[in-house]
Coordinates of C-alpha atoms in Angstrom, one line a residue:
X1 CA -36.7 -13.2 -0.6
X2 CA -35.3 -10.8 1.9
X3 CA -33.6 -7.5 0.9
X4 CA -30.2 -8.9 1.8
X5 CA -30.7 -12.1 -0.1
X6 CA -32.0 -10.1 -3.1
X7 CA -28.9 -7.9 -3.2
X8 CA -26.6 -10.9 -2.9
X9 CA -28.4 -12.7 -5.7
X10 CA -28.2 -9.7 -8.0
X11 CA -24.5 -9.3 -7.2
X12 CA -23.8 -12.9 -8.1
X13 CA -25.7 -12.5 -11.3
X14 CA -24.4 -9.2 -12.6
X15 CA -21.1 -8.2 -10.9
X16 CA -17.4 -9.2 -11.1
X17 CA -15.3 -8.4 -8.0
X18 CA -11.6 -7.8 -8.1
X19 CA -9.1 -10.3 -6.6
X20 CA -11.9 -12.8 -6.0
X21 CA -11.7 -16.5 -6.5
X22 CA -15.1 -17.4 -7.7
X23 CA -15.1 -21.0 -6.5
X24 CA -15.6 -19.4 -3.1
X25 CA -17.9 -16.6 -4.1
X26 CA -20.4 -19.0 -5.8
X27 CA -20.2 -21.6 -3.1
X28 CA -23.8 -21.8 -1.7
X29 CA -22.8 -21.6 2.0
X30 CA -20.9 -18.4 1.4
X31 CA -22.8 -15.2 2.3
X32 CA -20.9 -12.0 1.7
X33 CA -21.5 -9.1 4.0
X34 CA -23.8 -6.4 2.6
X35 CA -22.4 -3.2 4.0
X36 CA -25.0 -0.5 4.5
X37 CA -23.2 2.3 6.3
X38 CA -19.9 3.3 8.0
X39 CA -18.8 5.6 10.8
X40 CA -15.3 6.0 12.3
X41 CA -13.6 2.7 12.5
X42 CA -16.9 0.7 12.1
X43 CA -18.8 -0.8 9.3
X44 CA -22.5 -1.8 9.6
X45 CA -24.4 -4.4 7.6
X46 CA -28.0 -4.2 6.5
X47 CA -29.1 -5.8 9.8
X48 CA -27.2 -3.1 11.6
X49 CA -24.6 -5.5 12.9
X50 CA -21.4 -3.6 13.8
X51 CA -17.9 -4.6 12.6
X52 CA -14.5 -3.2 13.1
X53 CA -13.0 -2.2 9.7
X54 CA -9.7 -4.0 10.2
X55 CA -8.3 -3.2 6.8
X56 CA -9.3 0.4 6.5
X57 CA -11.4 -0.5 3.4
X58 CA -8.5 -1.9 1.4
X59 CA -6.0 0.4 3.2
X60 CA -7.6 3.7 2.1
X61 CA -9.5 5.1 5.2
X62 CA -7.1 7.1 7.3
X63 CA -9.0 9.1 9.8
X64 CA -12.0 6.8 9.8
X65 CA -15.2 6.7 7.7
X66 CA -17.2 9.9 7.1
X67 CA -14.9 12.3 8.9
X68 CA -17.1 15.4 9.3
X69 CA -14.3 17.8 8.2
X70 CA -13.8 15.9 4.9
X71 CA -17.5 15.6 4.2
X72 CA -17.8 19.4 4.8
X73 CA -14.9 20.1 2.4
X74 CA -16.4 18.0 -0.3
X75 CA -19.9 19.6 0.0
X76 CA -18.4 23.1 0.1
X77 CA -16.6 22.3 -3.2
X78 CA -19.7 20.7 -4.7
X79 CA -21.6 24.0 -4.0
X80 CA -19.4 25.6 -6.6
X81 CA -18.2 22.9 -9.0
X82 CA -18.3 19.2 -9.7
X83 CA -15.8 18.5 -12.4
X84 CA -13.6 20.3 -14.9
X85 CA -11.0 19.3 -17.5
X86 CA -7.4 19.8 -16.2
X87 CA -6.2 20.0 -19.8
X88 CA -5.4 23.7 -20.2
X89 CA -7.5 24.8 -17.2
X90 CA -6.8 24.9 -13.5
X91 CA -8.7 25.5 -10.2
X92 CA -8.0 26.5 -6.6
X93 CA -8.5 23.0 -5.1
X94 CA -5.8 21.4 -7.3
X95 CA -3.4 24.4 -6.8
X96 CA -3.8 24.4 -3.0
X97 CA -3.4 20.6 -2.8
X98 CA -0.3 20.6 -5.0
X99 CA 1.3 23.4 -3.0
X100 CA 0.5 21.6 0.2
X101 CA 2.0 18.3 -1.0
X102 CA 5.1 19.9 -2.4
X103 CA 5.8 21.8 0.8
X104 CA 5.1 18.8 3.1
X105 CA 7.3 16.5 1.1
X106 CA 10.1 18.9 0.7
X107 CA 10.0 19.6 4.5
X108 CA 12.0 22.8 4.2
X109 CA 14.9 21.0 2.4
X110 CA 16.5 22.0 -0.9
X111 CA 14.4 19.3 -2.6
X112 CA 11.6 20.7 -4.8
X113 CA 8.8 18.7 -6.3
X114 CA 6.0 19.1 -8.9
X115 CA 2.8 17.2 -8.7
X116 CA 1.1 15.2 -11.4
X117 CA -2.4 14.1 -10.4
X118 CA -4.1 10.8 -11.5
X119 CA -6.7 8.7 -9.8
X120 CA -5.3 5.4 -8.3
X121 CA -2.1 3.7 -7.2
X122 CA -1.4 2.0 -10.5
X123 CA -1.7 5.2 -12.5
X124 CA 0.5 7.0 -10.0
X125 CA 3.2 4.4 -10.6
X126 CA 2.6 4.3 -14.4
X127 CA 3.1 8.1 -14.5
X128 CA 6.4 7.8 -12.7
X129 CA 7.6 5.0 -15.1
X130 CA 6.7 6.9 -18.2
X131 CA 8.2 10.2 -17.1
X132 CA 11.4 8.5 -16.1
X133 CA 11.5 6.7 -19.5
X134 CA 10.9 9.8 -21.5
X135 CA 13.2 12.0 -19.4
X136 CA 16.1 9.6 -20.1
X137 CA 15.3 9.6 -23.8
X138 CA 15.3 13.4 -23.8
X139 CA 18.6 13.4 -21.9
X140 CA 20.1 11.3 -24.7
X141 CA 20.5 8.3 -22.3
X142 CA 18.6 5.9 -24.5
X143 CA 20.6 2.9 -23.4
X144 CA 19.0 3.1 -19.9
X145 CA 16.0 0.8 -20.2
X146 CA 16.3 -1.5 -17.2
X147 CA 14.1 -1.2 -14.1
X148 CA 15.0 -2.9 -10.8
X149 CA 12.4 -4.1 -8.3
X150 CA 12.2 -6.4 -5.4
X151 CA 11.0 -10.0 -5.3
X152 CA 7.4 -10.2 -4.3
X153 CA 6.8 -6.6 -5.2
X154 CA 3.5 -5.3 -6.4
X155 CA 3.1 -1.8 -7.9
X156 CA -0.3 -2.0 -9.7
X157 CA -2.2 -3.6 -12.4
X158 CA -1.6 -1.4 -15.5
X159 CA 1.0 -2.8 -17.9
X160 CA 3.9 -0.5 -16.8
X161 CA 3.2 -1.1 -13.1
X162 CA 3.0 -4.8 -13.7
X163 CA 6.3 -4.7 -15.6
X164 CA 8.1 -3.5 -12.5
X165 CA 6.4 -6.0 -10.2
X166 CA 7.4 -9.5 -9.4
X167 CA 4.4 -10.8 -7.5
X168 CA 3.7 -14.3 -8.8
X169 CA 0.0 -13.8 -9.8
X170 CA 1.0 -11.3 -12.5
X171 CA 3.2 -13.8 -14.4
X172 CA 0.2 -14.7 -16.5
X173 CA 0.6 -11.4 -18.3
X174 CA 4.4 -11.7 -18.8
X175 CA 4.2 -11.5 -22.6
X176 CA 2.7 -8.0 -22.3
X177 CA 5.5 -6.6 -20.0
X178 CA 8.8 -4.8 -20.6
X179 CA 12.1 -5.7 -19.2
X180 CA 12.8 -5.5 -15.4
X181 CA 14.9 -7.4 -12.9
X182 CA 13.8 -8.5 -9.5
X183 CA 16.2 -8.7 -6.5
X184 CA 16.1 -10.4 -3.1
X185 CA 13.7 -8.5 -0.8
X186 CA 15.0 -7.5 2.6
X187 CA 12.2 -9.4 4.4
X188 CA 14.0 -11.1 7.3
X189 CA 11.5 -13.9 7.9
X190 CA 11.7 -15.0 4.2
X191 CA 15.4 -14.3 3.8
X192 CA 17.6 -17.1 2.3
X193 CA 20.6 -15.7 4.2
X194 CA 19.2 -15.1 7.7
X195 CA 21.1 -17.4 10.0
X196 CA 19.0 -16.9 13.0
X197 CA 17.9 -20.3 14.3
X198 CA 14.4 -19.1 15.3
X199 CA 12.6 -15.8 15.5
X200 CA 9.8 -17.2 17.8
X201 CA 8.8 -14.6 20.3
X202 CA 10.0 -11.6 18.2
X203 CA 9.8 -10.0 14.9
X204 CA 12.3 -11.7 12.6
X205 CA 13.9 -8.3 11.9
X206 CA 15.0 -8.1 15.6
X207 CA 16.7 -11.5 15.6
X208 CA 18.2 -11.6 12.2
X209 CA 21.8 -12.7 11.7
X210 CA 23.2 -11.7 8.3
X211 CA 25.8 -9.6 6.5
X212 CA 23.2 -7.7 4.5
X213 CA 23.5 -10.1 1.6
X214 CA 20.4 -8.6 0.1
X215 CA 22.2 -5.3 -0.3
X216 CA 25.2 -7.0 -1.7
X217 CA 22.9 -8.6 -4.4
X218 CA 21.6 -5.1 -5.2
X219 CA 25.1 -3.7 -5.4
X220 CA 26.1 -6.5 -7.9
X221 CA 23.0 -6.0 -10.0
X222 CA 23.7 -2.2 -10.2
X223 CA 27.4 -2.7 -11.1
X224 CA 26.5 -5.3 -13.8
X225 CA 23.8 -3.0 -15.3
X226 CA 25.2 0.5 -14.5
X227 CA 25.0 1.8 -18.0
X228 CA 21.6 0.2 -18.7
X229 CA 19.9 1.1 -15.4
X230 CA 16.9 3.4 -15.7
X231 CA 15.4 3.3 -12.2
X232 CA 14.8 1.3 -9.1
X233 CA 11.3 1.2 -7.7
X234 CA 10.5 0.1 -4.1
X235 CA 7.7 0.2 -1.6
X236 CA 9.5 1.8 1.4
X237 CA 9.5 0.0 4.7
X238 CA 6.6 -2.4 3.9
X239 CA 5.8 -4.5 0.8
X240 CA 2.1 -4.5 1.1
X241 CA 0.6 -7.1 -1.3
X242 CA 3.6 -9.4 -0.8
X243 CA 2.2 -10.2 2.7
X244 CA 3.3 -7.1 4.6
X245 CA 7.0 -7.9 4.2
X246 CA 8.6 -5.3 6.5
X247 CA 12.2 -4.1 5.9
X248 CA 14.9 -3.7 8.5
X249 CA 16.2 -0.2 9.1
X250 CA 18.9 0.9 6.7
X251 CA 18.0 -1.0 3.5
X252 CA 16.1 1.8 1.9
X253 CA 18.7 4.5 2.6
X254 CA 21.5 2.3 1.1
X255 CA 19.4 1.3 -1.9
X256 CA 18.8 4.9 -2.6
X257 CA 22.5 5.8 -2.4
X258 CA 23.6 2.9 -4.6
X259 CA 20.9 3.8 -7.3
X260 CA 21.8 7.5 -7.4
X261 CA 25.5 6.8 -7.6
X262 CA 24.7 4.8 -10.7
X263 CA 23.0 7.8 -12.3
X264 CA 19.6 6.2 -12.2
X265 CA 16.2 7.3 -10.9
X266 CA 14.8 6.2 -7.6
X267 CA 11.0 5.7 -7.4
X268 CA 9.2 5.1 -4.1
X269 CA 5.8 3.6 -4.2
X270 CA 4.1 5.0 -1.1
X271 CA 0.6 4.1 -2.3
X272 CA 0.2 1.9 0.8
X273 CA 3.1 2.9 3.1
X274 CA 2.5 6.6 2.8
X275 CA -0.1 8.9 4.5
X276 CA 1.1 7.9 8.0
X277 CA 0.7 4.1 7.7
X278 CA 4.3 3.5 8.8
X279 CA 4.2 6.2 11.5
X280 CA 5.4 9.1 9.3
X281 CA 3.5 10.9 6.6
X282 CA 6.0 9.9 4.0
X283 CA 7.5 6.5 4.8
X284 CA 10.8 7.1 2.9
X285 CA 11.5 10.1 5.1
X286 CA 12.0 7.7 8.0
X287 CA 15.4 7.0 6.5
X288 CA 16.0 10.5 5.2
X289 CA 15.3 9.5 1.5
X290 CA 14.0 12.1 -0.9
X291 CA 13.4 10.1 -4.0
X292 CA 13.1 11.3 -7.6
X293 CA 9.5 10.1 -7.8
X294 CA 7.1 9.7 -4.9
X295 CA 3.8 7.9 -5.7
X296 CA 0.8 8.5 -3.4
X297 CA -2.8 7.3 -3.6
X298 CA -5.1 5.2 -1.3
X299 CA -5.1 7.3 1.9
X300 CA -4.5 10.6 0.1
X301 CA -8.2 11.5 0.2
X302 CA -8.9 9.8 3.5
X303 CA -10.7 7.0 1.7
X304 CA -13.5 9.2 0.3
X305 CA -12.8 9.8 -3.4
X306 CA -10.3 8.4 -6.0
X307 CA -7.2 10.5 -6.3
X308 CA -3.5 9.9 -6.7
X309 CA -0.4 12.0 -7.0
X310 CA 3.1 11.5 -8.4
X311 CA 5.6 13.9 -7.1
X312 CA 8.6 14.6 -9.4
X313 CA 11.8 16.4 -8.7
X314 CA 11.8 19.9 -10.3
X315 CA 15.0 19.2 -12.3
X316 CA 13.2 16.3 -14.0
X317 CA 10.4 18.6 -15.0
X318 CA 12.9 20.8 -16.7
X319 CA 13.6 18.0 -19.2
X320 CA 10.0 18.4 -20.5
X321 CA 10.0 22.2 -21.2
X322 CA 9.4 22.9 -24.8
X323 CA 6.8 22.0 -27.5
X324 CA 4.9 18.8 -28.3
X325 CA 8.1 16.9 -28.9
X326 CA 9.2 17.4 -25.3
X327 CA 5.7 17.5 -23.6
X328 CA 4.5 14.6 -21.4
X329 CA 1.4 13.5 -23.4
X330 CA -0.3 11.5 -20.8
X331 CA -3.3 12.1 -18.6
X332 CA -6.8 11.1 -17.4
X333 CA -10.3 12.5 -17.7
X334 CA -10.6 12.8 -13.9
X335 CA -7.1 14.3 -13.4
X336 CA -7.3 16.7 -10.4
X337 CA -11.0 16.3 -9.9
X338 CA -12.0 19.3 -7.7
X339 CA -14.0 17.2 -5.2
X340 CA -11.2 14.7 -4.8
X341 CA -8.7 17.5 -4.4
X342 CA -10.8 19.1 -1.7
X343 CA -11.1 15.9 0.2
X344 CA -7.3 15.3 0.0
X345 CA -6.4 18.8 1.1
X346 CA -8.7 18.5 4.2
X347 CA -7.2 15.0 4.9
X348 CA -3.7 16.5 5.1
X349 CA -4.9 19.4 7.3
X350 CA -6.4 16.8 9.7
X351 CA -3.0 15.1 10.0
X352 CA -1.5 18.4 11.2
X353 CA -4.3 19.8 13.3
X354 CA -5.4 16.6 15.1
X355 CA -1.9 15.2 15.9
X356 CA -2.6 12.1 13.9
X357 CA 1.0 11.0 13.7
X358 CA 1.3 11.1 17.5
X359 CA -1.8 8.9 17.8
X360 CA -0.4 6.4 15.2
X361 CA 2.5 5.8 17.5
X362 CA 0.0 4.9 20.3
X363 CA -1.8 2.6 17.9
X364 CA 1.5 1.0 16.9
X365 CA 2.5 0.4 20.5
X366 CA -0.9 -1.2 21.3
X367 CA -0.6 -3.5 18.2
X368 CA 2.8 -4.6 19.5
X369 CA 1.7 -5.3 23.0
X370 CA -1.6 -6.9 22.1
X371 CA -0.3 -9.1 19.3
X372 CA 2.2 -11.0 21.6
X373 CA -0.8 -13.3 22.2
X374 CA -0.2 -14.8 18.8
X375 CA 3.1 -16.3 19.9
X376 CA 1.1 -18.7 22.0
X377 CA 0.0 -20.4 18.8
X378 CA 2.5 -23.1 17.6
X379 CA 1.7 -22.5 13.9
X380 CA 2.5 -18.8 14.0
X381 CA 5.9 -18.1 12.3
X382 CA 6.3 -14.4 12.5
X383 CA 4.5 -11.4 14.2
X384 CA 5.6 -8.0 12.9
X385 CA 4.4 -4.5 13.3
X386 CA 5.4 -1.3 11.5
X387 CA 3.4 1.8 12.3
X388 CA -0.3 1.0 12.2
X389 CA 0.2 -2.3 10.5
X390 CA 0.1 -5.8 12.0
X391 CA 1.0 -9.0 10.1
X392 CA 0.8 -12.5 11.5
X393 CA 2.4 -15.1 9.3
X394 CA 1.1 -18.7 9.6
X395 CA 3.6 -21.5 8.9
X396 CA 2.8 -23.3 5.7
X397 CA 2.8 -26.6 7.5
X398 CA 4.2 -28.1 10.7
X399 CA 4.4 -31.8 11.0
X400 CA 1.3 -32.2 8.8
X401 CA -0.9 -30.3 11.2
X402 CA -2.5 -28.1 8.5
X403 CA -4.7 -29.5 5.8
X404 CA -2.9 -28.7 2.6
X405 CA -6.3 -27.8 1.0
X406 CA -7.1 -25.3 3.7
X407 CA -7.0 -21.6 2.6
X408 CA -5.9 -20.5 6.1
X409 CA -6.0 -16.7 5.6
X410 CA -9.5 -16.8 4.0
X411 CA -10.9 -19.2 6.6
X412 CA -9.6 -17.2 9.5
X413 CA -10.8 -13.8 8.1
X414 CA -14.2 -15.2 7.4
X415 CA -14.4 -16.6 11.0
X416 CA -13.3 -13.2 12.4
X417 CA -16.6 -11.7 11.2
X418 CA -18.3 -13.8 14.0
X419 CA -16.3 -11.7 16.4
X420 CA -17.1 -8.4 14.8
X421 CA -14.0 -7.9 12.6
X422 CA -13.7 -7.3 8.9
X423 CA -10.3 -7.9 7.5
X424 CA -8.6 -9.4 4.5
X425 CA -5.6 -11.7 4.5
X426 CA -2.8 -12.1 2.0
X427 CA -2.6 -15.9 1.5
X428 CA -1.4 -17.2 4.9
X429 CA -0.7 -13.8 6.4
X430 CA -3.3 -12.4 8.8
X431 CA -3.4 -8.6 8.7
X432 CA -4.8 -5.7 10.6
X433 CA -4.6 -2.2 9.0
X434 CA -6.9 -0.1 11.3
X435 CA -8.2 3.4 10.7
X436 CA -6.3 6.0 12.7
X437 CA -9.4 7.1 14.6
X438 CA -9.5 3.6 16.3
X439 CA -9.2 3.8 20.1
X440 CA -6.7 1.6 22.0
X441 CA -9.7 -0.5 23.1
X442 CA -10.7 -0.9 19.5
X443 CA -7.2 -2.0 18.6
X444 CA -7.1 -4.6 21.4
X445 CA -10.6 -5.8 20.3
X446 CA -9.5 -6.3 16.7
X447 CA -6.4 -8.2 17.7
X448 CA -8.4 -10.5 20.1
X449 CA -11.0 -11.1 17.4
X450 CA -8.3 -12.2 14.9
X451 CA -6.7 -14.4 17.5
X452 CA -9.9 -16.1 18.5
X453 CA -10.7 -16.7 14.8
X454 CA -7.3 -18.3 14.3
X455 CA -7.9 -20.6 17.2
X456 CA -11.3 -21.6 15.8
X457 CA -9.8 -22.6 12.5
X458 CA -6.5 -24.0 13.8
X459 CA -7.2 -25.0 17.5
X460 CA -4.1 -24.9 19.7
X461 CA -3.0 -28.4 20.7
X462 CA -4.7 -30.2 17.8

């Protein structure tokens, strides 16, 4: 048995992968890639075949794999320390990172934030939910128990994060969850009120015809629950796991205004959309929103080590000053791990010193121009780009042309490997989320690989 086959056999015997349907994983013809190394925007398998990393390794790798500056920062930290408890101790890497994040997010405004570290997106959101809940209790606003979220939203897999999500697959855990209410998402392609006859040829946001009924629904929900409303949580600009549902300009700003006027907290989940993915370091700043809670993870360390941060307005922190009765008794063993903090701090410096945001604009422009090719395919319903994110939505069916048993996204993404592209779909939505170090030629190559794979699975004219 070859080394590759031995690794795959042991994997199938001993491991359990997340978000993986095992009828496919155990299907004998299926051979997963065995990734051996990575560099820049490329992945290499054990046979040294090169692939574009078209989803930035589950949306985490910002400046590309193994950026030399981040590696150097981690090794320099490791020369002095590996890990230390953050309960009652501190260290320079956490302090420097916290200060950097606070100043970057405040952007010279009157808004001041404190940083609570954890280690992944779910825990960043969980932290925000628990702090919001406890703060309201300590403010004697115990009647505020209701959280609002958007249809199709996904904020993580811990119980609190699931409670404020409404993505269908989490419904199997509904008995575990606390009360929340989901509202119509401002996703123009999926909108029940959009009166545009067709969006073919353009992003559905550009051709929408509506009266902002989604905002009217939010306004009514807030008016109905004004005294009970604890917080609204939203992924700003893009709902990632929903299928890259991209919001039209203006929704976020108005949702923030309505929520704050009701005296409730506003939480932005920037685990995916933050760290430059939408073209700005903090996505909610694109609409001038400075939320009460800002949750960061994924790209915070450049895809190297697990770390997350929840930024909380200073006035909320004031509610927790006191003894054990007022303290926030919550935390993790790897909170503010020095190595992770060192990698995150260097990641932020690279954004500033290598003009990353300017290059993301170039990537976005290339994604928009290259992806127009998808409109040649009759089964494509929407092509949308926001920052360094491309989503191509395949119509569920059109005159019976698609086999109802075909898992389109999976099949196309698997076929894309034949053209040197690794990506991961969300059901029938094909996605590219490239690392920021990708050249324009790389971006064009990724788009073409995805398009060729789509035509292999669903040939035009058949």
